[in-house]
mmCIF file with all atom_site columns, C-alpha atoms in Angstrom:
data_model
loop_
_atom_site.group_PDB
_atom_site.id
_atom_site.type_symbol
_atom_site.label_atom_id
_atom_site.label_alt_id
_atom_site.label_comp_id
_atom_site.label_asym_id
_atom_site.label_entity_id
_atom_site.label_seq_id
_atom_site.pdbx_PDB_ins_code
_atom_site.Cartn_x
_atom_site.Cartn_y
_atom_site.Cartn_z
_atom_site.occupancy
_atom_site.B_iso_or_equiv
_atom_site.pdbx_formal_charge
_atom_site.auth_seq_id
_atom_site.auth_comp_id
_atom_site.auth_asym_id
_atom_site.auth_atom_id
_atom_site.pdbx_PDB_model_num
ATOM 1   C CA . MET A 1 1   ? -85.723  -152.460 73.670 1.00 0.00 ? 1   MET A CA 1
ATOM 2   C CA . SER A 1 2   ? -83.285  -153.742 71.800 1.00 0.00 ? 2   SER A CA 1
ATOM 3   C CA . GLY A 1 3   ? -79.576  -152.123 70.401 1.00 0.00 ? 3   GLY A CA 1
ATOM 4   C CA . LYS A 1 4   ? -77.798  -149.172 71.738 1.00 0.00 ? 4   LYS A CA 1
ATOM 5   C CA . THR A 1 5   ? -78.857  -147.090 74.954 1.00 0.00 ? 5   THR A CA 1
ATOM 6   C CA . TYR A 1 6   ? -78.679  -143.344 75.204 1.00 0.00 ? 6   TYR A CA 1
ATOM 7   C CA . THR A 1 7   ? -79.054  -140.868 78.307 1.00 0.00 ? 7   THR A CA 1
ATOM 8   C CA . GLU A 1 8   ? -81.544  -138.085 78.089 1.00 0.00 ? 8   GLU A CA 1
ATOM 9   C CA . ASN A 1 9   ? -78.765  -135.794 77.030 1.00 0.00 ? 9   ASN A CA 1
ATOM 10  C CA . GLU A 1 10  ? -77.694  -138.304 74.595 1.00 0.00 ? 10  GLU A CA 1
ATOM 11  C CA . VAL A 1 11  ? -81.535  -138.106 73.077 1.00 0.00 ? 11  VAL A CA 1
ATOM 12  C CA . ARG A 1 12  ? -82.232  -134.591 73.379 1.00 0.00 ? 12  ARG A CA 1
ATOM 13  C CA . ALA A 1 13  ? -79.277  -133.864 71.501 1.00 0.00 ? 13  ALA A CA 1
ATOM 14  C CA . LYS A 1 14  ? -80.202  -136.561 68.571 1.00 0.00 ? 14  LYS A CA 1
ATOM 15  C CA . VAL A 1 15  ? -83.923  -134.869 68.420 1.00 0.00 ? 15  VAL A CA 1
ATOM 16  C CA . GLU A 1 16  ? -82.363  -131.525 68.260 1.00 0.00 ? 16  GLU A CA 1
ATOM 17  C CA . GLN A 1 17  ? -79.973  -132.445 65.466 1.00 0.00 ? 17  GLN A CA 1
ATOM 18  C CA . TYR A 1 18  ? -82.898  -133.467 63.233 1.00 0.00 ? 18  TYR A CA 1
ATOM 19  C CA . LEU A 1 19  ? -84.861  -130.801 63.971 1.00 0.00 ? 19  LEU A CA 1
ATOM 20  C CA . ALA A 1 20  ? -81.915  -128.087 63.127 1.00 0.00 ? 20  ALA A CA 1
ATOM 21  C CA . MET A 1 21  ? -80.769  -129.933 60.001 1.00 0.00 ? 21  MET A CA 1
ATOM 22  C CA . GLY A 1 22  ? -84.597  -130.068 58.572 1.00 0.00 ? 22  GLY A CA 1
ATOM 23  C CA . ASN A 1 23  ? -84.495  -133.773 58.122 1.00 0.00 ? 23  ASN A CA 1
ATOM 24  C CA . ILE A 1 24  ? -87.435  -134.035 60.718 1.00 0.00 ? 24  ILE A CA 1
ATOM 25  C CA . SER A 1 25  ? -89.261  -136.663 58.511 1.00 0.00 ? 25  SER A CA 1
ATOM 26  C CA . GLU A 1 26  ? -86.453  -138.708 58.993 1.00 0.00 ? 26  GLU A CA 1
ATOM 27  C CA . LEU A 1 27  ? -86.907  -139.385 63.001 1.00 0.00 ? 27  LEU A CA 1
ATOM 28  C CA . TYR A 1 28  ? -89.657  -141.807 63.227 1.00 0.00 ? 28  TYR A CA 1
ATOM 29  C CA . GLN A 1 29  ? -87.073  -143.822 61.523 1.00 0.00 ? 29  GLN A CA 1
ATOM 30  C CA . GLN A 1 30  ? -84.469  -143.910 64.444 1.00 0.00 ? 30  GLN A CA 1
ATOM 31  C CA . ASP A 1 31  ? -83.768  -146.385 66.799 1.00 0.00 ? 31  ASP A CA 1
ATOM 32  C CA . PHE A 1 32  ? -84.522  -144.593 69.929 1.00 0.00 ? 32  PHE A CA 1
ATOM 33  C CA . VAL A 1 33  ? -87.705  -143.529 69.027 1.00 0.00 ? 33  VAL A CA 1
ATOM 34  C CA . GLY A 1 34  ? -88.960  -147.118 68.947 1.00 0.00 ? 34  GLY A CA 1
ATOM 35  C CA . TYR A 1 35  ? -87.792  -147.422 72.024 1.00 0.00 ? 35  TYR A CA 1
ATOM 36  C CA . THR A 1 36  ? -90.339  -148.509 74.859 1.00 0.00 ? 36  THR A CA 1
ATOM 37  C CA . GLY A 1 37  ? -88.276  -148.680 78.284 1.00 0.00 ? 37  GLY A CA 1
ATOM 38  C CA . ASN A 1 38  ? -86.856  -145.821 80.221 1.00 0.00 ? 38  ASN A CA 1
ATOM 39  C CA . VAL A 1 39  ? -83.427  -144.282 79.845 1.00 0.00 ? 39  VAL A CA 1
ATOM 40  C CA . PRO A 1 40  ? -80.468  -145.841 81.556 1.00 0.00 ? 40  PRO A CA 1
ATOM 41  C CA . ASP A 1 41  ? -79.163  -142.688 83.743 1.00 0.00 ? 41  ASP A CA 1
ATOM 42  C CA . GLY A 1 42  ? -81.147  -143.011 86.653 1.00 0.00 ? 42  GLY A CA 1
ATOM 43  C CA . SER A 1 43  ? -83.614  -140.710 85.677 1.00 0.00 ? 43  SER A CA 1
ATOM 44  C CA . LYS A 1 44  ? -86.396  -143.640 84.843 1.00 0.00 ? 44  LYS A CA 1
ATOM 45  C CA . ARG A 1 45  ? -87.770  -141.395 82.281 1.00 0.00 ? 45  ARG A CA 1
ATOM 46  C CA . GLN A 1 46  ? -89.101  -143.162 79.305 1.00 0.00 ? 46  GLN A CA 1
ATOM 47  C CA . TYR A 1 47  ? -87.754  -142.256 76.108 1.00 0.00 ? 47  TYR A CA 1
ATOM 48  C CA . CYS A 1 48  ? -90.914  -141.417 74.027 1.00 0.00 ? 48  CYS A CA 1
ATOM 49  C CA . GLU A 1 49  ? -91.903  -139.175 77.166 1.00 0.00 ? 49  GLU A CA 1
ATOM 50  C CA . ILE A 1 50  ? -88.754  -137.204 76.719 1.00 0.00 ? 50  ILE A CA 1
ATOM 51  C CA . ILE A 1 51  ? -88.990  -136.994 73.071 1.00 0.00 ? 51  ILE A CA 1
ATOM 52  C CA . ALA A 1 52  ? -92.187  -136.556 72.792 1.00 0.00 ? 52  ALA A CA 1
ATOM 53  C CA . GLU A 1 53  ? -91.792  -133.302 75.792 1.00 0.00 ? 53  GLU A CA 1
ATOM 54  C CA . ILE A 1 54  ? -88.942  -131.649 73.338 1.00 0.00 ? 54  ILE A CA 1
ATOM 55  C CA . LEU A 1 55  ? -91.208  -131.810 70.216 1.00 0.00 ? 55  LEU A CA 1
ATOM 56  C CA . LEU A 1 56  ? -94.134  -130.588 72.048 1.00 0.00 ? 56  LEU A CA 1
ATOM 57  C CA . GLN A 1 57  ? -91.596  -127.571 73.343 1.00 0.00 ? 57  GLN A CA 1
ATOM 58  C CA . ASP A 1 58  ? -90.759  -127.000 69.544 1.00 0.00 ? 58  ASP A CA 1
ATOM 59  C CA . ILE A 1 59  ? -94.735  -126.457 69.154 1.00 0.00 ? 59  ILE A CA 1
ATOM 60  C CA . ASN A 1 60  ? -95.255  -124.051 72.029 1.00 0.00 ? 60  ASN A CA 1
ATOM 61  C CA . HIS A 1 61  ? -92.448  -122.220 71.188 1.00 0.00 ? 61  HIS A CA 1
ATOM 62  C CA . GLY A 1 62  ? -93.845  -121.177 68.038 1.00 0.00 ? 62  GLY A CA 1
ATOM 63  C CA . LYS A 1 63  ? -91.415  -123.252 65.679 1.00 0.00 ? 63  LYS A CA 1
ATOM 64  C CA . ASN A 1 64  ? -93.321  -126.711 65.136 1.00 0.00 ? 64  ASN A CA 1
ATOM 65  C CA . ARG A 1 65  ? -90.736  -128.128 62.808 1.00 0.00 ? 65  ARG A CA 1
ATOM 66  C CA . LEU A 1 66  ? -93.070  -131.149 62.353 1.00 0.00 ? 66  LEU A CA 1
ATOM 67  C CA . ASN A 1 67  ? -95.012  -128.927 60.507 1.00 0.00 ? 67  ASN A CA 1
ATOM 68  C CA . ASP A 1 68  ? -92.128  -128.868 57.709 1.00 0.00 ? 68  ASP A CA 1
ATOM 69  C CA . ILE A 1 69  ? -92.051  -132.213 56.857 1.00 0.00 ? 69  ILE A CA 1
ATOM 70  C CA . SER A 1 70  ? -92.761  -131.790 52.845 1.00 0.00 ? 70  SER A CA 1
ATOM 71  C CA . THR A 1 71  ? -95.380  -133.163 50.481 1.00 0.00 ? 71  THR A CA 1
ATOM 72  C CA . VAL A 1 72  ? -94.517  -135.442 48.239 1.00 0.00 ? 72  VAL A CA 1
ATOM 73  C CA . ILE A 1 73  ? -95.564  -134.932 45.085 1.00 0.00 ? 73  ILE A CA 1
ATOM 74  C CA . ARG A 1 74  ? -96.978  -137.914 43.190 1.00 0.00 ? 74  ARG A CA 1
ATOM 75  C CA . ARG A 1 75  ? -97.971  -138.058 39.512 1.00 0.00 ? 75  ARG A CA 1
ATOM 76  C CA . GLN A 1 76  ? -99.520  -141.347 39.651 1.00 0.00 ? 76  GLN A CA 1
ATOM 77  C CA . SER A 1 77  ? -103.110 -141.918 41.092 1.00 0.00 ? 77  SER A CA 1
ATOM 78  C CA . TYR A 1 78  ? -103.206 -142.630 44.826 1.00 0.00 ? 78  TYR A CA 1
ATOM 79  C CA . LYS A 1 79  ? -105.696 -145.710 44.148 1.00 0.00 ? 79  LYS A CA 1
ATOM 80  C CA . MET A 1 80  ? -104.493 -148.816 42.574 1.00 0.00 ? 80  MET A CA 1
ATOM 81  C CA . LYS A 1 81  ? -105.802 -150.801 40.109 1.00 0.00 ? 81  LYS A CA 1
ATOM 82  C CA . THR A 1 82  ? -104.356 -154.112 41.562 1.00 0.00 ? 82  THR A CA 1
ATOM 83  C CA . HIS A 1 83  ? -105.871 -153.935 44.995 1.00 0.00 ? 83  HIS A CA 1
ATOM 84  C CA . HIS A 1 84  ? -108.255 -156.486 45.876 1.00 0.00 ? 84  HIS A CA 1
ATOM 85  C CA . GLY A 1 85  ? -107.585 -157.896 48.933 1.00 0.00 ? 85  GLY A CA 1
ATOM 86  C CA . ASN A 1 86  ? -106.788 -161.492 50.231 1.00 0.00 ? 86  ASN A CA 1
ATOM 87  C CA . ARG A 1 87  ? -108.121 -164.522 47.629 1.00 0.00 ? 87  ARG A CA 1
ATOM 88  C CA . LEU A 1 88  ? -109.683 -167.223 49.146 1.00 0.00 ? 88  LEU A CA 1
ATOM 89  C CA . ASP A 1 89  ? -106.954 -169.205 48.091 1.00 0.00 ? 89  ASP A CA 1
ATOM 90  C CA . ALA A 1 90  ? -104.297 -166.971 49.142 1.00 0.00 ? 90  ALA A CA 1
ATOM 91  C CA . LYS A 1 91  ? -101.235 -168.166 51.387 1.00 0.00 ? 91  LYS A CA 1
ATOM 92  C CA . LYS A 1 92  ? -100.289 -166.250 54.331 1.00 0.00 ? 92  LYS A CA 1
ATOM 93  C CA . THR A 1 93  ? -96.700  -164.699 54.677 1.00 0.00 ? 93  THR A CA 1
ATOM 94  C CA . SER A 1 94  ? -94.313  -163.310 56.747 1.00 0.00 ? 94  SER A CA 1
ATOM 95  C CA . ARG A 1 95  ? -96.108  -159.343 55.962 1.00 0.00 ? 95  ARG A CA 1
ATOM 96  C CA . VAL A 1 96  ? -98.598  -159.721 59.122 1.00 0.00 ? 96  VAL A CA 1
ATOM 97  C CA . GLU A 1 97  ? -99.895  -156.321 58.585 1.00 0.00 ? 97  GLU A CA 1
ATOM 98  C CA . GLU A 1 98  ? -100.006 -156.284 55.063 1.00 0.00 ? 98  GLU A CA 1
ATOM 99  C CA . TRP A 1 99  ? -102.185 -159.444 55.136 1.00 0.00 ? 99  TRP A CA 1
ATOM 100 C CA . ILE A 1 100 ? -104.346 -158.113 58.291 1.00 0.00 ? 100 ILE A CA 1
ATOM 101 C CA . ALA A 1 101 ? -105.235 -155.113 55.940 1.00 0.00 ? 101 ALA A CA 1
ATOM 102 C CA . LYS A 1 102 ? -105.602 -156.557 53.086 1.00 0.00 ? 102 LYS A CA 1
ATOM 103 C CA . ASP A 1 103 ? -108.379 -158.950 54.795 1.00 0.00 ? 103 ASP A CA 1
ATOM 104 C CA . MET A 1 104 ? -109.988 -155.769 56.153 1.00 0.00 ? 104 MET A CA 1
ATOM 105 C CA . PHE A 1 105 ? -110.442 -154.172 52.718 1.00 0.00 ? 105 PHE A CA 1
ATOM 106 C CA . GLU A 1 106 ? -113.906 -153.168 51.663 1.00 0.00 ? 106 GLU A CA 1
ATOM 107 C CA . LYS A 1 107 ? -115.044 -154.319 55.402 1.00 0.00 ? 107 LYS A CA 1
ATOM 108 C CA . SER A 1 108 ? -117.073 -151.515 57.647 1.00 0.00 ? 108 SER A CA 1
ATOM 109 C CA . TYR A 1 109 ? -115.980 -150.642 61.165 1.00 0.00 ? 109 TYR A CA 1
ATOM 110 C CA . ASP A 1 110 ? -117.185 -149.194 64.434 1.00 0.00 ? 110 ASP A CA 1
ATOM 111 C CA . VAL A 1 111 ? -116.045 -145.712 64.439 1.00 0.00 ? 111 VAL A CA 1
ATOM 112 C CA . ILE A 1 112 ? -113.325 -145.460 61.663 1.00 0.00 ? 112 ILE A CA 1
ATOM 113 C CA . GLY A 1 113 ? -116.230 -146.829 59.015 1.00 0.00 ? 113 GLY A CA 1
ATOM 114 C CA . THR A 1 114 ? -115.572 -148.806 55.784 1.00 0.00 ? 114 THR A CA 1
ATOM 115 C CA . VAL A 1 115 ? -111.812 -149.591 54.591 1.00 0.00 ? 115 VAL A CA 1
ATOM 116 C CA . PHE A 1 116 ? -111.613 -149.044 50.920 1.00 0.00 ? 116 PHE A CA 1
ATOM 117 C CA . ASP A 1 117 ? -107.707 -149.244 50.566 1.00 0.00 ? 117 ASP A CA 1
ATOM 118 C CA . TYR A 1 118 ? -104.689 -150.320 51.746 1.00 0.00 ? 118 TYR A CA 1
ATOM 119 C CA . GLN A 1 119 ? -100.959 -149.959 51.614 1.00 0.00 ? 119 GLN A CA 1
ATOM 120 C CA . VAL A 1 120 ? -101.510 -146.331 49.772 1.00 0.00 ? 120 VAL A CA 1
ATOM 121 C CA . PRO A 1 121 ? -97.838  -145.191 47.925 1.00 0.00 ? 121 PRO A CA 1
ATOM 122 C CA . LEU A 1 122 ? -96.719  -142.187 49.045 1.00 0.00 ? 122 LEU A CA 1
ATOM 123 C CA . LYS A 1 123 ? -94.046  -142.531 46.470 1.00 0.00 ? 123 LYS A CA 1
ATOM 124 C CA . GLY A 1 124 ? -93.786  -139.698 43.574 1.00 0.00 ? 124 GLY A CA 1
ATOM 125 C CA . LYS A 1 125 ? -90.439  -140.977 41.652 1.00 0.00 ? 125 LYS A CA 1
ATOM 126 C CA . GLN A 1 126 ? -88.406  -144.509 42.876 1.00 0.00 ? 126 GLN A CA 1
ATOM 127 C CA . SER A 1 127 ? -85.410  -141.859 43.929 1.00 0.00 ? 127 SER A CA 1
ATOM 128 C CA . ASP A 1 128 ? -87.699  -140.573 46.793 1.00 0.00 ? 128 ASP A CA 1
ATOM 129 C CA . LYS A 1 129 ? -86.349  -141.152 50.142 1.00 0.00 ? 129 LYS A CA 1
ATOM 130 C CA . ASN A 1 130 ? -87.551  -142.132 53.464 1.00 0.00 ? 130 ASN A CA 1
ATOM 131 C CA . VAL A 1 131 ? -90.973  -142.094 51.721 1.00 0.00 ? 131 VAL A CA 1
ATOM 132 C CA . GLY A 1 132 ? -93.189  -145.537 52.924 1.00 0.00 ? 132 GLY A CA 1
ATOM 133 C CA . LYS A 1 133 ? -97.104  -146.535 52.402 1.00 0.00 ? 133 LYS A CA 1
ATOM 134 C CA . ILE A 1 134 ? -100.270 -145.894 54.331 1.00 0.00 ? 134 ILE A CA 1
ATOM 135 C CA . ASP A 1 135 ? -101.418 -148.757 55.766 1.00 0.00 ? 135 ASP A CA 1
ATOM 136 C CA . LEU A 1 136 ? -105.342 -148.498 55.632 1.00 0.00 ? 136 LEU A CA 1
ATOM 137 C CA . ILE A 1 137 ? -107.753 -145.408 54.269 1.00 0.00 ? 137 ILE A CA 1
ATOM 138 C CA . SER A 1 138 ? -111.022 -145.706 55.839 1.00 0.00 ? 138 SER A CA 1
ATOM 139 C CA . ASN A 1 139 ? -114.309 -143.328 55.741 1.00 0.00 ? 139 ASN A CA 1
ATOM 140 C CA . ASN A 1 140 ? -117.229 -142.886 58.145 1.00 0.00 ? 140 ASN A CA 1
ATOM 141 C CA . GLY A 1 141 ? -119.134 -140.761 55.993 1.00 0.00 ? 141 GLY A CA 1
ATOM 142 C CA . ASN A 1 142 ? -117.251 -137.135 57.378 1.00 0.00 ? 142 ASN A CA 1
ATOM 143 C CA . ASN A 1 143 ? -113.538 -138.557 57.878 1.00 0.00 ? 143 ASN A CA 1
ATOM 144 C CA . VAL A 1 144 ? -111.322 -139.943 56.070 1.00 0.00 ? 144 VAL A CA 1
ATOM 145 C CA . TYR A 1 145 ? -108.644 -141.888 58.408 1.00 0.00 ? 145 TYR A CA 1
ATOM 146 C CA . LEU A 1 146 ? -105.092 -142.665 57.298 1.00 0.00 ? 146 LEU A CA 1
ATOM 147 C CA . LEU A 1 147 ? -104.328 -145.477 59.500 1.00 0.00 ? 147 LEU A CA 1
ATOM 148 C CA . GLU A 1 148 ? -100.826 -146.901 60.784 1.00 0.00 ? 148 GLU A CA 1
ATOM 149 C CA . LEU A 1 149 ? -101.666 -150.684 61.823 1.00 0.00 ? 149 LEU A CA 1
ATOM 150 C CA . LYS A 1 150 ? -99.592  -152.329 64.128 1.00 0.00 ? 150 LYS A CA 1
ATOM 151 C CA . ARG A 1 151 ? -99.361  -156.420 64.184 1.00 0.00 ? 151 ARG A CA 1
ATOM 152 C CA . GLU A 1 152 ? -100.760 -157.517 67.851 1.00 0.00 ? 152 GLU A CA 1
ATOM 153 C CA . ASP A 1 153 ? -96.781  -158.464 68.512 1.00 0.00 ? 153 ASP A CA 1
ATOM 154 C CA . ASN A 1 154 ? -95.013  -155.605 67.350 1.00 0.00 ? 154 ASN A CA 1
ATOM 155 C CA . THR A 1 155 ? -92.946  -153.964 70.096 1.00 0.00 ? 155 THR A CA 1
ATOM 156 C CA . GLU A 1 156 ? -92.300  -150.413 68.942 1.00 0.00 ? 156 GLU A CA 1
ATOM 157 C CA . SER A 1 157 ? -93.044  -147.500 70.842 1.00 0.00 ? 157 SER A CA 1
ATOM 158 C CA . ILE A 1 158 ? -96.231  -145.802 70.716 1.00 0.00 ? 158 ILE A CA 1
ATOM 159 C CA . LEU A 1 159 ? -94.540  -142.819 69.635 1.00 0.00 ? 159 LEU A CA 1
ATOM 160 C CA . ARG A 1 160 ? -93.210  -144.152 66.469 1.00 0.00 ? 160 ARG A CA 1
ATOM 161 C CA . CYS A 1 161 ? -96.429  -145.087 65.629 1.00 0.00 ? 161 CYS A CA 1
ATOM 162 C CA . VAL A 1 162 ? -97.775  -141.744 65.877 1.00 0.00 ? 162 VAL A CA 1
ATOM 163 C CA . LEU A 1 163 ? -94.507  -139.583 64.385 1.00 0.00 ? 163 LEU A CA 1
ATOM 164 C CA . GLU A 1 164 ? -94.822  -142.245 61.262 1.00 0.00 ? 164 GLU A CA 1
ATOM 165 C CA . ILE A 1 165 ? -98.593  -141.605 60.477 1.00 0.00 ? 165 ILE A CA 1
ATOM 166 C CA . TYR A 1 166 ? -98.114  -137.998 61.130 1.00 0.00 ? 166 TYR A CA 1
ATOM 167 C CA . THR A 1 167 ? -94.852  -138.172 58.700 1.00 0.00 ? 167 THR A CA 1
ATOM 168 C CA . TYR A 1 168 ? -97.130  -139.908 55.930 1.00 0.00 ? 168 TYR A CA 1
ATOM 169 C CA . TYR A 1 169 ? -99.993  -137.201 56.386 1.00 0.00 ? 169 TYR A CA 1
ATOM 170 C CA . LYS A 1 170 ? -97.856  -134.238 55.992 1.00 0.00 ? 170 LYS A CA 1
ATOM 171 C CA . GLN A 1 171 ? -96.507  -135.605 53.109 1.00 0.00 ? 171 GLN A CA 1
ATOM 172 C CA . LEU A 1 172 ? -99.828  -136.888 51.609 1.00 0.00 ? 172 LEU A CA 1
ATOM 173 C CA . GLN A 1 173 ? -101.231 -134.339 48.801 1.00 0.00 ? 173 GLN A CA 1
ATOM 174 C CA . HIS A 1 174 ? -104.722 -133.763 50.379 1.00 0.00 ? 174 HIS A CA 1
ATOM 175 C CA . ASN A 1 175 ? -106.227 -132.525 47.394 1.00 0.00 ? 175 ASN A CA 1
ATOM 176 C CA . LYS A 1 176 ? -105.296 -135.114 45.065 1.00 0.00 ? 176 LYS A CA 1
ATOM 177 C CA . PHE A 1 177 ? -105.812 -138.564 47.297 1.00 0.00 ? 177 PHE A CA 1
ATOM 178 C CA . LEU A 1 178 ? -109.571 -137.065 47.776 1.00 0.00 ? 178 LEU A CA 1
ATOM 179 C CA . THR A 1 179 ? -109.857 -136.613 44.046 1.00 0.00 ? 179 THR A CA 1
ATOM 180 C CA . ASP A 1 180 ? -108.012 -140.138 43.249 1.00 0.00 ? 180 ASP A CA 1
ATOM 181 C CA . PHE A 1 181 ? -110.380 -141.548 45.419 1.00 0.00 ? 181 PHE A CA 1
ATOM 182 C CA . TYR A 1 182 ? -113.636 -139.476 44.506 1.00 0.00 ? 182 TYR A CA 1
ATOM 183 C CA . LEU A 1 183 ? -113.882 -138.098 47.881 1.00 0.00 ? 183 LEU A CA 1
ATOM 184 C CA . SER A 1 184 ? -115.515 -135.140 49.231 1.00 0.00 ? 184 SER A CA 1
ATOM 185 C CA . GLU A 1 185 ? -113.464 -132.035 48.918 1.00 0.00 ? 185 GLU A CA 1
ATOM 186 C CA . LYS A 1 186 ? -115.164 -131.539 52.321 1.00 0.00 ? 186 LYS A CA 1
ATOM 187 C CA . SER A 1 187 ? -113.916 -134.712 53.905 1.00 0.00 ? 187 SER A CA 1
ATOM 188 C CA . GLU A 1 188 ? -111.800 -134.170 56.479 1.00 0.00 ? 188 GLU A CA 1
ATOM 189 C CA . ILE A 1 189 ? -108.529 -136.104 57.090 1.00 0.00 ? 189 ILE A CA 1
ATOM 190 C CA . ILE A 1 190 ? -107.415 -137.423 59.916 1.00 0.00 ? 190 ILE A CA 1
ATOM 191 C CA . PRO A 1 191 ? -103.868 -139.627 60.881 1.00 0.00 ? 191 PRO A CA 1
ATOM 192 C CA . ALA A 1 192 ? -104.448 -142.228 63.023 1.00 0.00 ? 192 ALA A CA 1
ATOM 193 C CA . ILE A 1 193 ? -102.900 -145.442 64.558 1.00 0.00 ? 193 ILE A CA 1
ATOM 194 C CA . LEU A 1 194 ? -104.393 -148.661 65.027 1.00 0.00 ? 194 LEU A CA 1
ATOM 195 C CA . VAL A 1 195 ? -103.153 -150.916 67.466 1.00 0.00 ? 195 VAL A CA 1
ATOM 196 C CA . PHE A 1 196 ? -104.198 -154.302 69.292 1.00 0.00 ? 196 PHE A CA 1
ATOM 197 C CA . ARG A 1 197 ? -106.101 -154.038 72.268 1.00 0.00 ? 197 ARG A CA 1
ATOM 198 C CA . ASN A 1 198 ? -103.588 -154.794 75.182 1.00 0.00 ? 198 ASN A CA 1
ATOM 199 C CA . SER A 1 199 ? -100.756 -154.672 72.731 1.00 0.00 ? 199 SER A CA 1
ATOM 200 C CA . LYS A 1 200 ? -96.945  -152.711 73.807 1.00 0.00 ? 200 LYS A CA 1
ATOM 201 C CA . GLN A 1 201 ? -98.738  -149.702 72.205 1.00 0.00 ? 201 GLN A CA 1
ATOM 202 C CA . HIS A 1 202 ? -101.744 -149.783 74.188 1.00 0.00 ? 202 HIS A CA 1
ATOM 203 C CA . TYR A 1 203 ? -100.622 -150.414 77.671 1.00 0.00 ? 203 TYR A CA 1
ATOM 204 C CA . GLN A 1 204 ? -98.305  -147.756 76.654 1.00 0.00 ? 204 GLN A CA 1
ATOM 205 C CA . PHE A 1 205 ? -101.088 -145.215 75.621 1.00 0.00 ? 205 PHE A CA 1
ATOM 206 C CA . MET A 1 206 ? -102.747 -145.921 79.175 1.00 0.00 ? 206 MET A CA 1
ATOM 207 C CA . SER A 1 207 ? -100.267 -145.709 81.268 1.00 0.00 ? 207 SER A CA 1
ATOM 208 C CA . GLU A 1 208 ? -97.591  -142.462 82.279 1.00 0.00 ? 208 GLU A CA 1
ATOM 209 C CA . SER A 1 209 ? -97.681  -141.081 78.985 1.00 0.00 ? 209 SER A CA 1
ATOM 210 C CA . LYS A 1 210 ? -98.737  -137.910 79.465 1.00 0.00 ? 210 LYS A CA 1
ATOM 211 C CA . ASN A 1 211 ? -96.082  -136.216 76.724 1.00 0.00 ? 211 ASN A CA 1
ATOM 212 C CA . VAL A 1 212 ? -97.514  -138.527 74.328 1.00 0.00 ? 212 VAL A CA 1
ATOM 213 C CA . LYS A 1 213 ? -100.832 -138.187 74.185 1.00 0.00 ? 213 LYS A CA 1
ATOM 214 C CA . ALA A 1 214 ? -100.199 -134.440 74.688 1.00 0.00 ? 214 ALA A CA 1
ATOM 215 C CA . LEU A 1 215 ? -98.700  -134.462 71.398 1.00 0.00 ? 215 LEU A CA 1
ATOM 216 C CA . MET A 1 216 ? -100.881 -136.505 69.823 1.00 0.00 ? 216 MET A CA 1
ATOM 217 C CA . LYS A 1 217 ? -103.242 -134.297 70.881 1.00 0.00 ? 217 LYS A CA 1
ATOM 218 C CA . LYS A 1 218 ? -101.671 -131.454 69.063 1.00 0.00 ? 218 LYS A CA 1
ATOM 219 C CA . LEU A 1 219 ? -100.476 -133.115 66.082 1.00 0.00 ? 219 LEU A CA 1
ATOM 220 C CA . GLY A 1 220 ? -104.457 -134.524 65.725 1.00 0.00 ? 220 GLY A CA 1
ATOM 221 C CA . VAL A 1 221 ? -103.387 -137.802 65.573 1.00 0.00 ? 221 VAL A CA 1
ATOM 222 C CA . LYS A 1 222 ? -106.491 -140.376 67.027 1.00 0.00 ? 222 LYS A CA 1
ATOM 223 C CA . ILE A 1 223 ? -105.487 -143.836 68.517 1.00 0.00 ? 223 ILE A CA 1
ATOM 224 C CA . PHE A 1 224 ? -107.907 -146.584 67.680 1.00 0.00 ? 224 PHE A CA 1
ATOM 225 C CA . THR A 1 225 ? -107.445 -150.539 68.997 1.00 0.00 ? 225 THR A CA 1
ATOM 226 C CA . ILE A 1 226 ? -108.518 -153.676 67.331 1.00 0.00 ? 226 ILE A CA 1
ATOM 227 C CA . LYS A 1 227 ? -109.300 -157.066 68.830 1.00 0.00 ? 227 LYS A CA 1
ATOM 228 C CA . PRO A 1 228 ? -108.324 -160.359 66.760 1.00 0.00 ? 228 PRO A CA 1
ATOM 229 C CA . THR A 1 229 ? -111.815 -160.505 66.139 1.00 0.00 ? 229 THR A CA 1
ATOM 230 C CA . TYR A 1 230 ? -111.616 -156.942 64.255 1.00 0.00 ? 230 TYR A CA 1
ATOM 231 C CA . SER A 1 231 ? -114.017 -154.914 66.281 1.00 0.00 ? 231 SER A CA 1
ATOM 232 C CA . ILE A 1 232 ? -112.732 -151.270 66.777 1.00 0.00 ? 232 ILE A CA 1
ATOM 233 C CA . THR A 1 233 ? -113.182 -149.014 69.400 1.00 0.00 ? 233 THR A CA 1
ATOM 234 C CA . GLU A 1 234 ? -111.745 -145.554 69.909 1.00 0.00 ? 234 GLU A CA 1
ATOM 235 C CA . ALA A 1 235 ? -108.560 -145.667 73.298 1.00 0.00 ? 235 ALA A CA 1
ATOM 236 C CA . ASN A 1 236 ? -109.362 -142.672 75.303 1.00 0.00 ? 236 ASN A CA 1
#
């Protein structure tokens, strides 16, 4: 964790502010959402557990303002004709996650199936703000996974990963997406995070993260772990 620290009350106030202002789609981008440590006020509570608790309460009280994240209207196809994966003569760049995603393109894996595209744009127009790209998409025959990929040495919290892919899931035009990729309209689209085994996010998930796990279950977000050999399993 780096940057400014916040007390539990300050974190609660900040999250409530985003919920009240209706710009919940920007929450995952805030610095404190990515923190993996504890608040510095003696409670020894993790930032991500506090934030997840607030979001769970919002859902359980019937508000569920995460559900208010708006769909981003995109006229162009989600399928990019320029995506061909890594060329044999390609030089590695500093964009490690993009390199891994390209390397996984058109390959099949346990659980998630075949990766059929990467860096899928969500923007409909240039002026769309706070709209990113889906790192990987895969199909195992029944489910289509939207995957947020994190490099092995990424230090962000698991909560940021979860909220990022859920935001993208809500911003995606589901029917258009399935049509653009010639997928069955009966396919279930599932948001998921793909993190390296024994990474910061994996350790967080396996440790005391009951609120984050409960939030993931409520939102339907899966977690898969990947090894450097690119073998994939679902974390439980």
